[in-house]
Amino acid sequence: MNTFGTILTLTTFGESHGPAMGGILDGMPPKVHIDINEVLRHLSRRRPGQKQAGVSQRNETDMPEILSGLTADGLTLGTPIGFIVRNRDARPADYEGYSGKFRPNHADYTYYNKYGIHDFRGGGRASARETVSWVVAGSIARQWLDTLGITIKAEYVETNNAADVAATGDSTGGKVKCVVRGVPIGVGEPVFDKLQSRLAAAMMSINATKAFEYGDGTKSSGMLGSDSLDLFAYPYAPAKPTLTNHSGGIQGGISNGMPICFTVHFKPTPTLMRRVESIDSNGEKCIIEPRGRHDACVAIRAVPVVESMAALVIADLMLLRNRY
Amino acid sequence: MNTFGTILTLTTFGESHGPAMGGILDGMPPKVHIDINEVLRHLSRRRPGQKQAGVSQRNETDMPEILSGLTADGLTLGTPIGFIVRNRDARPADYEGYSGKFRPNHADYTYYNKYGIHDFRGGGRASARETVSWVVAGSIARQWLDTLGITIKAEYVETNNAADVAATGDSTGGKVKCVVRGVPIGVGEPVFDKLQSRLAAAMMSINATKAFEYGDGTKSSGMLGSDSLDLFAYPYAPAKPTLTNHSGGIQGGISNGMPICFTVHFKPTPTLMRRVESIDSNGEKCIIEPRGRHDACVAIRAVPVVESMAALVIADLMLLRNRY
Amino acid sequence: MNTFGTILTLTTFGESHGPAMGGILDGMPPKVHIDINEVLRHLSRRRPGQKQAGVSQRNETDMPEILSGLTADGLTLGTPIGFIVRNRDARPADYEGYSGKFRPNHADYTYYNKYGIHDFRGGGRASARETVSWVVAGSIARQWLDTLGITIKAEYVETNNAADVAATGDSTGGKVKCVVRGVPIGVGEPVFDKLQSRLAAAMMSINATKAFEYGDGTKSSGMLGSDSLDLFAYPYAPAKPTLTNHSGGIQGGISNGMPICFTVHFKPTPTLMRRVESIDSNGEKCIIEPRGRHDACVAIRAVPVVESMAALVIADLMLLRNRY
Amino acid sequence: MNTFGTILTLTTFGESHGPAMGGILDGMPPKVHIDINEVLRHLSRRRPGQKQAGVSQRNETDMPEILSGLTADGLTLGTPIGFIVRNRDARPADYEGYSGKFRPNHADYTYYNKYGIHDFRGGGRASARETVSWVVAGSIARQWLDTLGITIKAEYVETNNAADVAATGDSTGGKVKCVVRGVPIGVGEPVFDKLQSRLAAAMMSINATKAFEYGDGTKSSGMLGSDSLDLFAYPYAPAKPTLTNHSGGIQGGISNGMPICFTVHFKPTPTLMRRVESIDSNGEKCIIEPRGRHDACVAIRAVPVVESMAALVIADLMLLRNRY
């Protein structure tokens, strides 16, 4: 259940305050040139400790060690790419007071009850630290997509000003919009592996996401049919088949050649810089004193995570498509 | 790619104007009593031809034939349950004029380009007729959930009045809200099979859906953390652990014992009772003259489909959960 | 667990004395012409009631009804092919005396204990009747392989004369040898989906099989390296790269272009035409009085089953191979 | 395709002469105590450089680094267990002369043709070095089985004396027999995940295996039914339900409570300590001068590998079994 994808699969491991995060990206086509600097560039976009208001000050170098699957020249061998990212700046001591205490809106309560045991330090497996592996893998996969002319660009959409909110010890939600361009017609597998199903599942895997919409999205439910038809352009051109893009580039679960557009909604970070009442694993009252380093708005750093997960989805469905 | 689920799997087949739809529901626990009348009751809720404004007048009896997996007394054997539903009222002649013409916002264009061949009659495999099999399977699965005290209730939320809209030959979108009660703590598998990921993928598989949100949903992105915490109740009670339910019953991808609440947005039916310009498979201009029977608002009949897919997701994750 | 394959999948259902057997073959490439007569021809090769000594006299017409996935002209649509085969000559009365009695070497005891419930008539789901669906699916898949120049030919190898053995009310084991020709270099996915792993799993799924060997097989364990090298031919020709074929056409889990050769061993039919002592589901002694119709040697009718399962494996791995 | 299992999954990576081998074991039940010394003990059984005739002299310390999934006390968290094993004694220079040359009966030729690129050093991904990760994972999984009273014991069966053979620069095949005791009734999933199918696939994944047989195995094909019935014991006892064990502990794909017995046949190591003629990637003649360190009989070191793969199969099917 820590594996994602059908042909191009990512399997991950790691607790946020354990020795390392890591993963195995299996199914990459052979002979694709991978530039590690591109991986580092995307990692730095998700890195905490950036000089940006509302972003956690945890200072992670996040230098992935790639252990297999590439030649010395950076060509993929077609074999699985194993990688680890050490947790160099983990400060488990920050979390000592948390042990056995359930932080509200965190996964402590559900993990503890599901498994009967939980690594409370920094959320353990439930930490957004996990997404470091997703960015490593996505940043490799998208280099293959690049060679096919497929580009992925997400951006943070501010709802409340994160700096102002952080100053009060509070946190805020945010949105990320993403557009994938250059996807050819025919990507997506009916009926249960539709392109939008795969994208939705991928985005709902990211920590703190609460909604997924594509094309006209939530607006669709209030619209009339006559206002939402994507009429075909004439003369016909495969690269831009329709005059409008209410469909968000997907019809019947399959890409139609138009840009694929979707939006992901993130809830506010549940850790506030305030004391909060809660209960512990004995069902007794306790006080949560926040001491870790946290983002006031997780959506800011989630931009490359959204792109990475989109890259994994599109790459996997591209590989599923071209099979006869 | 026509298979859904991990332990409890549904695999389906069928073109809307072919001989039959059908499926195989595999992985049901043994010795569960299945009441076929319950299956029929849910099928009649999604049936076209109901005396309800905005619903297609196609008259389908939709009598499933169960071919395996049950004893004569209706007990599950633990073996796969095969079933078919004949397409008795299919009128392929209604669709003769459509052959080779791409109806806007339908899957004709994408299917034809993906496969190089397409059954244009009524949308073929892309028709919402497919969901008849999902309701058969979901209506079986939920009878097992019933025995565990888990109930699923969805409802249509009107945005525009479907009857008024149908009278003008237009169509409208709509919403379906769903609440699942009685799910115990611990359902959902981190990190890529989170409960919300599975629900989102399931809902995005349903024809005409454009957005999925759970808990505070899209509102979350504009909220402050201090307004969205689900504080724990004290004294602690597993059946209602938190004072509020911003999280929609899911934290860290795992159910927390609160009701699971989500909303699905449906776009307007793309078939209008009007002539529409389009192109055909030669890239030439053509006119679409609608002659089939269509819903002005698909969300109305989708209510039992949403419930059925939710049932399949919850049942599958329940079976994944109890394994040691 | 009733699904086989990764890209080309077969999912089946059916109890031997229920209304029907059937399955869904998903993932067939589109626009392949399917000749139903070829399916019938292979079904007749596995049919009981043949005028051949040692074969069950059950008279099944085994006329599959194909419900989806094909055009009227027999072209695949790329959508799932659903089919059923009615159990027309089922005589459940033959099995009435069996209820609750565990026949030795049958699956009654294990099914009953696994599920807490079992359809004792004719073995229920455990019956070799199940393989009728495998032959339908395999006979479709191999028509695609035919177009690629891949042919599959199995043959029965007699160990004891089935007629002589049947005359005494006893049964005998037997062998089936199979050769697949025309498979290009590169089929098979390391490290856990090696071609031999897939073939072995497929063959061990067939009722009554006890051993699988390929290439030099069991002999290999007693051989010296110097006697088992497949030296490369010079000048080099991809169609026949090595001088010998100790490897059975597979090296490192991947086809090397040589014929793929394997052998499957079948145990004797466990139903004898004799009274046998056994126990029932209460743990009490009972007598099994055989009354059904049974084969003295199941390997004879298993020939098209071996071919069909080989076809499904090869076709699936061909689809997995050509993906970039 | 580098993932094995359904609920308990092992995903692996690594080229034999790259920086490290490694894997992720996902799905282990929580709160199982893991003794790392047990892992080391089994690793040392497969280790080359042992003072045993016929075993490669490569000196690997094979110290796995476990990166996640365990508490400091060695308790499983229920989260994925990531681990790496560095290739400390890799001597890629030994293999320099091999580049582009296809060693007979190795995977060089098939890998090179499948992927268009290959790491010729020591076989790259196709090396038996891969099995180090399987032993790490299997040695963890079997500690859970131990707590359930399930034990696995394999042994090498000599066919030719490896020392005598090694002295001549030749190599020899060998056999490994394995018995699994304590498996309860009901393990194995019909119809395509039968216990013997899973075991066969697992064993055929091990480098150099050519045949799998269970119970009476290849002998079965020559036997009469009257000589092969496992009659039930009376009085009935679940721990030993039958008087004999021709079935090898499996009936209808499901364990029956008797010991599970199977045999795996290994071909001779294809690398001889002799010059061999071959061809290179240009199709030209070349000479292979063996310089690496190799086993005269791989079956000797394969004993813990067979046990480990059996452990992974049994543990996975145990988790699949207990789900309602």
PDB file of C-alpha atoms in Angstrom, chain C residues 1-4 6 10-12 102-107 109-111 113-115 125 130 134 159-160 165 170-175 185-194 196-198 200-201 204-207 209-234 236-238 241 246-248 250-252 254-256 265-270 272 274 276-279 283-285 309 320-321 324, chain D residues 1-4 6 10-12 102-107 109-111 113-115 125 130 134 159-160 165 170-175 185-194 196-198 200-201 204-207 209-234 236-238 241 246-248 250-252 254-256 265-270 272 274 276-279 283-285 309 320-321 323-324:
ATOM      1  CA  MET C   1      -7.689 -13.840  -6.683  1.00  0.00           C
ATOM      2  CA  ASN C   2      -9.729 -15.025  -9.613  1.00  0.00           C
ATOM      3  CA  THR C   3      -7.835 -12.674 -11.893  1.00  0.00           C
ATOM      4  CA  PHE C   4      -4.796 -13.652 -13.938  1.00  0.00           C
ATOM      5  CA  THR C   6      -1.170  -7.758 -15.620  1.00  0.00           C
ATOM      6  CA  LEU C  10      -8.640 -12.921 -17.320  1.00  0.00           C
ATOM      7  CA  THR C  11     -11.131 -12.851 -14.448  1.00  0.00           C
ATOM      8  CA  THR C  12     -13.400 -15.884 -14.074  1.00  0.00           C
ATOM      9  CA  PHE C 102     -14.677 -35.034   1.888  1.00  0.00           C
ATOM     10  CA  ARG C 103     -13.435 -36.921  -1.166  1.00  0.00           C
ATOM     11  CA  PRO C 104      -9.743 -37.818  -0.719  1.00  0.00           C
ATOM     12  CA  ASN C 105      -7.280 -35.690  -2.739  1.00  0.00           C
ATOM     13  CA  HIS C 106     -10.081 -33.340  -3.721  1.00  0.00           C
ATOM     14  CA  ALA C 107     -10.512 -29.757  -2.600  1.00  0.00           C
ATOM     15  CA  TYR C 109     -11.786 -30.574   2.767  1.00  0.00           C
ATOM     16  CA  THR C 110      -9.693 -27.465   2.177  1.00  0.00           C
ATOM     17  CA  TYR C 111     -12.507 -25.354   0.684  1.00  0.00           C
ATOM     18  CA  ASN C 113     -12.344 -25.359   6.118  1.00  0.00           C
ATOM     19  CA  LYS C 114     -11.197 -22.189   4.396  1.00  0.00           C
ATOM     20  CA  TYR C 115     -14.627 -20.723   3.728  1.00  0.00           C
ATOM     21  CA  ARG C 125     -15.406 -23.743  -7.877  1.00  0.00           C
ATOM     22  CA  GLU C 130     -13.410 -23.960 -14.581  1.00  0.00           C
ATOM     23  CA  TRP C 134      -9.548 -20.458 -19.665  1.00  0.00           C
ATOM     24  CA  THR C 159       2.886 -42.756 -19.118  1.00  0.00           C
ATOM     25  CA  ASN C 160       0.307 -45.501 -18.535  1.00  0.00           C
ATOM     26  CA  VAL C 165      -6.354 -48.182 -16.420  1.00  0.00           C
ATOM     27  CA  ASP C 170      -8.409 -46.796 -11.548  1.00  0.00           C
ATOM     28  CA  SER C 171      -6.882 -43.584 -12.910  1.00  0.00           C
ATOM     29  CA  THR C 172      -3.425 -42.504 -14.044  1.00  0.00           C
ATOM     30  CA  GLY C 173      -1.223 -39.448 -14.228  1.00  0.00           C
ATOM     31  CA  GLY C 174       0.198 -38.066 -17.441  1.00  0.00           C
ATOM     32  CA  LYS C 175       2.417 -35.430 -18.929  1.00  0.00           C
ATOM     33  CA  ILE C 185      13.790 -11.733 -27.926  1.00  0.00           C
ATOM     34  CA  GLY C 186      12.922  -9.707 -24.837  1.00  0.00           C
ATOM     35  CA  VAL C 187       9.697 -11.201 -23.460  1.00  0.00           C
ATOM     36  CA  GLY C 188       9.632 -11.612 -19.662  1.00  0.00           C
ATOM     37  CA  GLU C 189      10.099  -9.064 -16.885  1.00  0.00           C
ATOM     38  CA  PRO C 190      12.866  -9.395 -14.321  1.00  0.00           C
ATOM     39  CA  VAL C 191      13.105 -10.084 -11.483  1.00  0.00           C
ATOM     40  CA  PHE C 192       9.752 -11.360 -10.207  1.00  0.00           C
ATOM     41  CA  ASP C 193       7.843 -11.660 -13.471  1.00  0.00           C
ATOM     42  CA  LYS C 194      10.328 -13.799 -15.287  1.00  0.00           C
ATOM     43  CA  GLN C 196       9.443 -19.027 -16.433  1.00  0.00           C
ATOM     44  CA  SER C 197       7.836 -17.697 -13.221  1.00  0.00           C
ATOM     45  CA  ARG C 198       4.744 -16.690 -15.089  1.00  0.00           C
ATOM     46  CA  ALA C 200       5.096 -21.970 -13.818  1.00  0.00           C
ATOM     47  CA  ALA C 201       2.367 -20.091 -11.950  1.00  0.00           C
ATOM     48  CA  MET C 204       0.416 -24.807 -11.412  1.00  0.00           C
ATOM     49  CA  SER C 205      -3.028 -23.159 -11.566  1.00  0.00           C
ATOM     50  CA  ILE C 206      -4.344 -25.986 -13.719  1.00  0.00           C
ATOM     51  CA  ASN C 207      -6.135 -28.662 -11.737  1.00  0.00           C
ATOM     52  CA  THR C 209      -0.637 -30.411 -11.884  1.00  0.00           C
ATOM     53  CA  LYS C 210       2.276 -31.375  -9.616  1.00  0.00           C
ATOM     54  CA  ALA C 211       5.431 -30.235 -11.413  1.00  0.00           C
ATOM     55  CA  PHE C 212       6.706 -27.744 -13.953  1.00  0.00           C
ATOM     56  CA  GLU C 213      10.004 -27.926 -15.773  1.00  0.00           C
ATOM     57  CA  TYR C 214      11.467 -25.977 -18.674  1.00  0.00           C
ATOM     58  CA  GLY C 215      14.498 -26.467 -20.873  1.00  0.00           C
ATOM     59  CA  ASP C 216      16.610 -29.251 -19.392  1.00  0.00           C
ATOM     60  CA  GLY C 217      14.275 -29.168 -16.382  1.00  0.00           C
ATOM     61  CA  THR C 218      14.795 -31.679 -13.613  1.00  0.00           C
ATOM     62  CA  LYS C 219      17.704 -33.190 -15.537  1.00  0.00           C
ATOM     63  CA  SER C 220      19.610 -29.924 -15.026  1.00  0.00           C
ATOM     64  CA  SER C 221      20.262 -30.608 -11.397  1.00  0.00           C
ATOM     65  CA  GLY C 222      22.389 -33.605 -12.270  1.00  0.00           C
ATOM     66  CA  MET C 223      24.259 -32.053 -15.187  1.00  0.00           C
ATOM     67  CA  LEU C 224      27.688 -30.475 -15.504  1.00  0.00           C
ATOM     68  CA  GLY C 225      28.068 -26.925 -16.766  1.00  0.00           C
ATOM     69  CA  SER C 226      30.212 -28.023 -19.661  1.00  0.00           C
ATOM     70  CA  ASP C 227      27.352 -30.171 -20.942  1.00  0.00           C
ATOM     71  CA  SER C 228      24.675 -27.544 -20.647  1.00  0.00           C
ATOM     72  CA  LEU C 229      26.026 -24.385 -22.310  1.00  0.00           C
ATOM     73  CA  ASP C 230      23.997 -23.034 -25.201  1.00  0.00           C
ATOM     74  CA  LEU C 231      26.846 -21.649 -27.282  1.00  0.00           C
ATOM     75  CA  PHE C 232      26.009 -18.837 -29.666  1.00  0.00           C
ATOM     76  CA  ALA C 233      25.787 -19.653 -33.359  1.00  0.00           C
ATOM     77  CA  TYR C 234      28.157 -17.883 -35.691  1.00  0.00           C
ATOM     78  CA  TYR C 236      24.682 -14.708 -35.651  1.00  0.00           C
ATOM     79  CA  ALA C 237      20.975 -14.923 -36.519  1.00  0.00           C
ATOM     80  CA  PRO C 238      18.337 -13.547 -34.098  1.00  0.00           C
ATOM     81  CA  PRO C 241      20.863 -17.430 -31.743  1.00  0.00           C
ATOM     82  CA  HIS C 246      19.228 -26.392 -22.878  1.00  0.00           C
ATOM     83  CA  SER C 247      17.790 -23.088 -21.647  1.00  0.00           C
ATOM     84  CA  GLY C 248      14.367 -23.787 -23.112  1.00  0.00           C
ATOM     85  CA  ILE C 250      14.665 -18.363 -21.644  1.00  0.00           C
ATOM     86  CA  GLN C 251      17.771 -16.762 -20.120  1.00  0.00           C
ATOM     87  CA  GLY C 252      17.617 -14.498 -17.093  1.00  0.00           C
ATOM     88  CA  ILE C 254      13.694 -13.257 -20.729  1.00  0.00           C
ATOM     89  CA  SER C 255      13.030 -15.044 -24.017  1.00  0.00           C
ATOM     90  CA  ASN C 256      16.104 -15.372 -26.237  1.00  0.00           C
ATOM     91  CA  HIS C 265       3.102 -33.198 -14.860  1.00  0.00           C
ATOM     92  CA  PHE C 266      -0.436 -34.207 -13.906  1.00  0.00           C
ATOM     93  CA  LYS C 267      -1.306 -36.463 -11.019  1.00  0.00           C
ATOM     94  CA  PRO C 268      -3.902 -39.248 -11.468  1.00  0.00           C
ATOM     95  CA  THR C 269      -7.557 -38.205 -11.161  1.00  0.00           C
ATOM     96  CA  PRO C 270      -8.388 -38.612  -7.493  1.00  0.00           C
ATOM     97  CA  LEU C 272     -11.747 -43.731  -8.630  1.00  0.00           C
ATOM     98  CA  ARG C 274     -14.375 -47.671  -6.384  1.00  0.00           C
ATOM     99  CA  VAL C 276     -13.408 -45.257  -0.722  1.00  0.00           C
ATOM    100  CA  GLU C 277     -13.442 -44.667   3.013  1.00  0.00           C
ATOM    101  CA  SER C 278     -13.304 -41.058   4.104  1.00  0.00           C
ATOM    102  CA  ILE C 279     -14.609 -38.636   6.720  1.00  0.00           C
ATOM    103  CA  GLY C 283     -15.215 -35.760  11.440  1.00  0.00           C
ATOM    104  CA  GLU C 284     -17.133 -39.018  11.189  1.00  0.00           C
ATOM    105  CA  LYS C 285     -16.302 -41.975   8.970  1.00  0.00           C
ATOM    106  CA  MET C 309      -2.685 -20.644 -20.289  1.00  0.00           C
ATOM    107  CA  LEU C 320       4.168  -5.519 -21.091  1.00  0.00           C
ATOM    108  CA  ARG C 321       7.244  -5.538 -23.285  1.00  0.00           C
ATOM    109  CA  TYR C 324       8.147   2.645 -24.939  1.00  0.00           C
TER     110      TYR C 324
ATOM    111  CA  MET D   1       7.921  -5.947 -12.069  1.00  0.00           C
ATOM    112  CA  ASN D   2      10.454  -5.827  -9.277  1.00  0.00           C
ATOM    113  CA  THR D   3       7.668  -6.257  -6.744  1.00  0.00           C
ATOM    114  CA  PHE D   4       6.601  -9.589  -5.276  1.00  0.00           C
ATOM    115  CA  THR D   6      -0.006  -8.947  -2.718  1.00  0.00           C
ATOM    116  CA  LEU D  10       8.926  -6.988  -1.441  1.00  0.00           C
ATOM    117  CA  THR D  11      10.227  -4.467  -3.974  1.00  0.00           C
ATOM    118  CA  THR D  12      13.937  -4.578  -4.767  1.00  0.00           C
ATOM    119  CA  PHE D 102      27.529 -12.192 -24.260  1.00  0.00           C
ATOM    120  CA  ARG D 103      28.447 -14.954 -21.825  1.00  0.00           C
ATOM    121  CA  PRO D 104      26.646 -18.184 -22.827  1.00  0.00           C
ATOM    122  CA  ASN D 105      23.639 -19.140 -20.655  1.00  0.00           C
ATOM    123  CA  HIS D 106      23.820 -15.770 -18.914  1.00  0.00           C
ATOM    124  CA  ALA D 107      21.304 -12.963 -19.203  1.00  0.00           C
ATOM    125  CA  TYR D 109      22.222 -11.357 -24.448  1.00  0.00           C
ATOM    126  CA  THR D 110      18.577 -11.102 -23.418  1.00  0.00           C
ATOM    127  CA  TYR D 111      18.990  -7.995 -21.235  1.00  0.00           C
ATOM    128  CA  ASN D 113      18.354  -6.961 -26.522  1.00  0.00           C
ATOM    129  CA  LYS D 114      15.396  -6.176 -24.281  1.00  0.00           C
ATOM    130  CA  TYR D 115      16.607  -2.848 -22.956  1.00  0.00           C
ATOM    131  CA  ARG D 125      20.535  -6.679 -12.292  1.00  0.00           C
ATOM    132  CA  GLU D 130      20.042  -9.747  -6.019  1.00  0.00           C
ATOM    133  CA  TRP D 134      15.390 -11.530  -0.696  1.00  0.00           C
ATOM    134  CA  THR D 159      23.862 -34.707  -7.302  1.00  0.00           C
ATOM    135  CA  ASN D 160      27.539 -34.370  -8.185  1.00  0.00           C
ATOM    136  CA  VAL D 165      33.713 -30.627 -10.153  1.00  0.00           C
ATOM    137  CA  ASP D 170      33.549 -27.175 -14.399  1.00  0.00           C
ATOM    138  CA  SER D 171      30.280 -26.602 -12.533  1.00  0.00           C
ATOM    139  CA  THR D 172      27.321 -28.732 -11.538  1.00  0.00           C
ATOM    140  CA  GLY D 173      23.607 -28.518 -10.913  1.00  0.00           C
ATOM    141  CA  GLY D 174      21.955 -29.401  -7.636  1.00  0.00           C
ATOM    142  CA  LYS D 175      18.661 -29.739  -5.828  1.00  0.00           C
ATOM    143  CA  ILE D 185      -5.628 -25.258   6.889  1.00  0.00           C
ATOM    144  CA  GLY D 186      -6.884 -22.684   4.418  1.00  0.00           C
ATOM    145  CA  VAL D 187      -3.798 -20.918   3.089  1.00  0.00           C
ATOM    146  CA  GLY D 188      -3.830 -20.296  -0.681  1.00  0.00           C
ATOM    147  CA  GLU D 189      -6.299 -18.447  -2.897  1.00  0.00           C
ATOM    148  CA  PRO D 190      -8.120 -20.177  -5.715  1.00  0.00           C
ATOM    149  CA  VAL D 191      -8.062 -20.150  -8.657  1.00  0.00           C
ATOM    150  CA  PHE D 192      -5.028 -18.184  -9.834  1.00  0.00           C
ATOM    151  CA  ASP D 193      -3.235 -17.657  -6.543  1.00  0.00           C
ATOM    152  CA  LYS D 194      -3.076 -21.247  -5.487  1.00  0.00           C
ATOM    153  CA  GLN D 196       1.544 -24.125  -5.415  1.00  0.00           C
ATOM    154  CA  SER D 197       1.272 -21.396  -8.089  1.00  0.00           C
ATOM    155  CA  ARG D 198       2.744 -18.859  -5.748  1.00  0.00           C
ATOM    156  CA  ALA D 200       6.340 -22.166  -8.162  1.00  0.00           C
ATOM    157  CA  ALA D 201       6.531 -18.541  -9.296  1.00  0.00           C
ATOM    158  CA  MET D 204      11.295 -19.940 -10.638  1.00  0.00           C
ATOM    159  CA  SER D 205      12.334 -16.353  -9.798  1.00  0.00           C
ATOM    160  CA  ILE D 206      15.533 -17.612  -8.190  1.00  0.00           C
ATOM    161  CA  ASN D 207      18.519 -17.513 -10.516  1.00  0.00           C
ATOM    162  CA  THR D 209      16.224 -22.758 -11.308  1.00  0.00           C
ATOM    163  CA  LYS D 210      14.814 -25.049 -13.990  1.00  0.00           C
ATOM    164  CA  ALA D 211      12.068 -27.082 -12.317  1.00  0.00           C
ATOM    165  CA  PHE D 212       9.607 -27.009  -9.447  1.00  0.00           C
ATOM    166  CA  GLU D 213       7.768 -29.987  -8.040  1.00  0.00           C
ATOM    167  CA  TYR D 214       5.625 -30.481  -4.940  1.00  0.00           C
ATOM    168  CA  GLY D 215       4.229 -33.531  -3.224  1.00  0.00           C
ATOM    169  CA  ASP D 216       4.779 -36.543  -5.474  1.00  0.00           C
ATOM    170  CA  GLY D 217       5.935 -34.086  -8.139  1.00  0.00           C
ATOM    171  CA  THR D 218       7.203 -35.464 -11.430  1.00  0.00           C
ATOM    172  CA  LYS D 219       6.603 -38.996 -10.179  1.00  0.00           C
ATOM    173  CA  SER D 220       2.866 -38.243 -10.151  1.00  0.00           C
ATOM    174  CA  SER D 221       2.581 -38.379 -13.889  1.00  0.00           C
ATOM    175  CA  GLY D 222       3.508 -42.038 -13.895  1.00  0.00           C
ATOM    176  CA  MET D 223       1.397 -43.103 -10.912  1.00  0.00           C
ATOM    177  CA  LEU D 224      -1.995 -44.742 -10.594  1.00  0.00           C
ATOM    178  CA  GLY D 225      -4.774 -43.062  -8.650  1.00  0.00           C
ATOM    179  CA  SER D 226      -5.070 -45.979  -6.283  1.00  0.00           C
ATOM    180  CA  ASP D 227      -1.443 -45.474  -5.218  1.00  0.00           C
ATOM    181  CA  SER D 228      -1.686 -41.751  -4.677  1.00  0.00           C
ATOM    182  CA  LEU D 229      -4.768 -41.140  -2.510  1.00  0.00           C
ATOM    183  CA  ASP D 230      -4.155 -39.393   0.793  1.00  0.00           C
ATOM    184  CA  LEU D 231      -6.843 -41.102   2.841  1.00  0.00           C
ATOM    185  CA  PHE D 232      -8.161 -39.218   5.856  1.00  0.00           C
ATOM    186  CA  ALA D 233      -7.020 -40.361   9.277  1.00  0.00           C
ATOM    187  CA  TYR D 234      -9.672 -41.536  11.684  1.00  0.00           C
ATOM    188  CA  TYR D 236      -9.786 -36.940  12.682  1.00  0.00           C
ATOM    189  CA  ALA D 237      -7.094 -34.488  13.841  1.00  0.00           C
ATOM    190  CA  PRO D 238      -6.629 -31.139  12.057  1.00  0.00           C
ATOM    191  CA  PRO D 241      -5.634 -34.949   8.676  1.00  0.00           C
ATOM    192  CA  HIS D 246       1.259 -37.451  -1.732  1.00  0.00           C
ATOM    193  CA  SER D 247      -0.399 -34.042  -2.063  1.00  0.00           C
ATOM    194  CA  GLY D 248       2.526 -32.246  -0.441  1.00  0.00           C
ATOM    195  CA  ILE D 250      -1.873 -28.736  -0.728  1.00  0.00           C
ATOM    196  CA  GLN D 251      -5.259 -29.706  -2.155  1.00  0.00           C
ATOM    197  CA  GLY D 252      -7.165 -27.522  -4.609  1.00  0.00           C
ATOM    198  CA  ILE D 254      -5.150 -24.606  -0.421  1.00  0.00           C
ATOM    199  CA  SER D 255      -3.054 -25.938   2.449  1.00  0.00           C
ATOM    200  CA  ASN D 256      -4.594 -28.926   4.236  1.00  0.00           C
ATOM    201  CA  HIS D 265      16.147 -27.960  -9.381  1.00  0.00           C
ATOM    202  CA  PHE D 266      19.128 -25.736 -10.178  1.00  0.00           C
ATOM    203  CA  LYS D 267      21.125 -25.880 -13.382  1.00  0.00           C
ATOM    204  CA  PRO D 268      24.944 -25.784 -13.288  1.00  0.00           C
ATOM    205  CA  THR D 269      26.532 -22.333 -12.977  1.00  0.00           C
ATOM    206  CA  PRO D 270      27.036 -21.163 -16.554  1.00  0.00           C
ATOM    207  CA  LEU D 272      33.167 -22.115 -16.209  1.00  0.00           C
ATOM    208  CA  ARG D 274      37.604 -22.130 -18.982  1.00  0.00           C
ATOM    209  CA  VAL D 276      34.628 -20.125 -24.055  1.00  0.00           C
ATOM    210  CA  GLU D 277      33.839 -18.893 -27.552  1.00  0.00           C
ATOM    211  CA  SER D 278      30.947 -16.515 -27.841  1.00  0.00           C
ATOM    212  CA  ILE D 279      29.703 -13.455 -29.733  1.00  0.00           C
ATOM    213  CA  GLY D 283      27.484 -10.161 -33.634  1.00  0.00           C
ATOM    214  CA  GLU D 284      31.223 -10.837 -33.914  1.00  0.00           C
ATOM    215  CA  LYS D 285      33.106 -13.785 -32.459  1.00  0.00           C
ATOM    216  CA  MET D 309      11.092 -16.915  -0.814  1.00  0.00           C
ATOM    217  CA  LEU D 320      -4.643 -12.711   2.553  1.00  0.00           C
ATOM    218  CA  ARG D 321      -6.423 -15.497   4.364  1.00  0.00           C
ATOM    219  CA  ARG D 323      -9.447 -11.015   6.365  1.00  0.00           C
ATOM    220  CA  TYR D 324     -12.983 -11.395   7.651  1.00  0.00           C
TER     221      TYR D 324
END
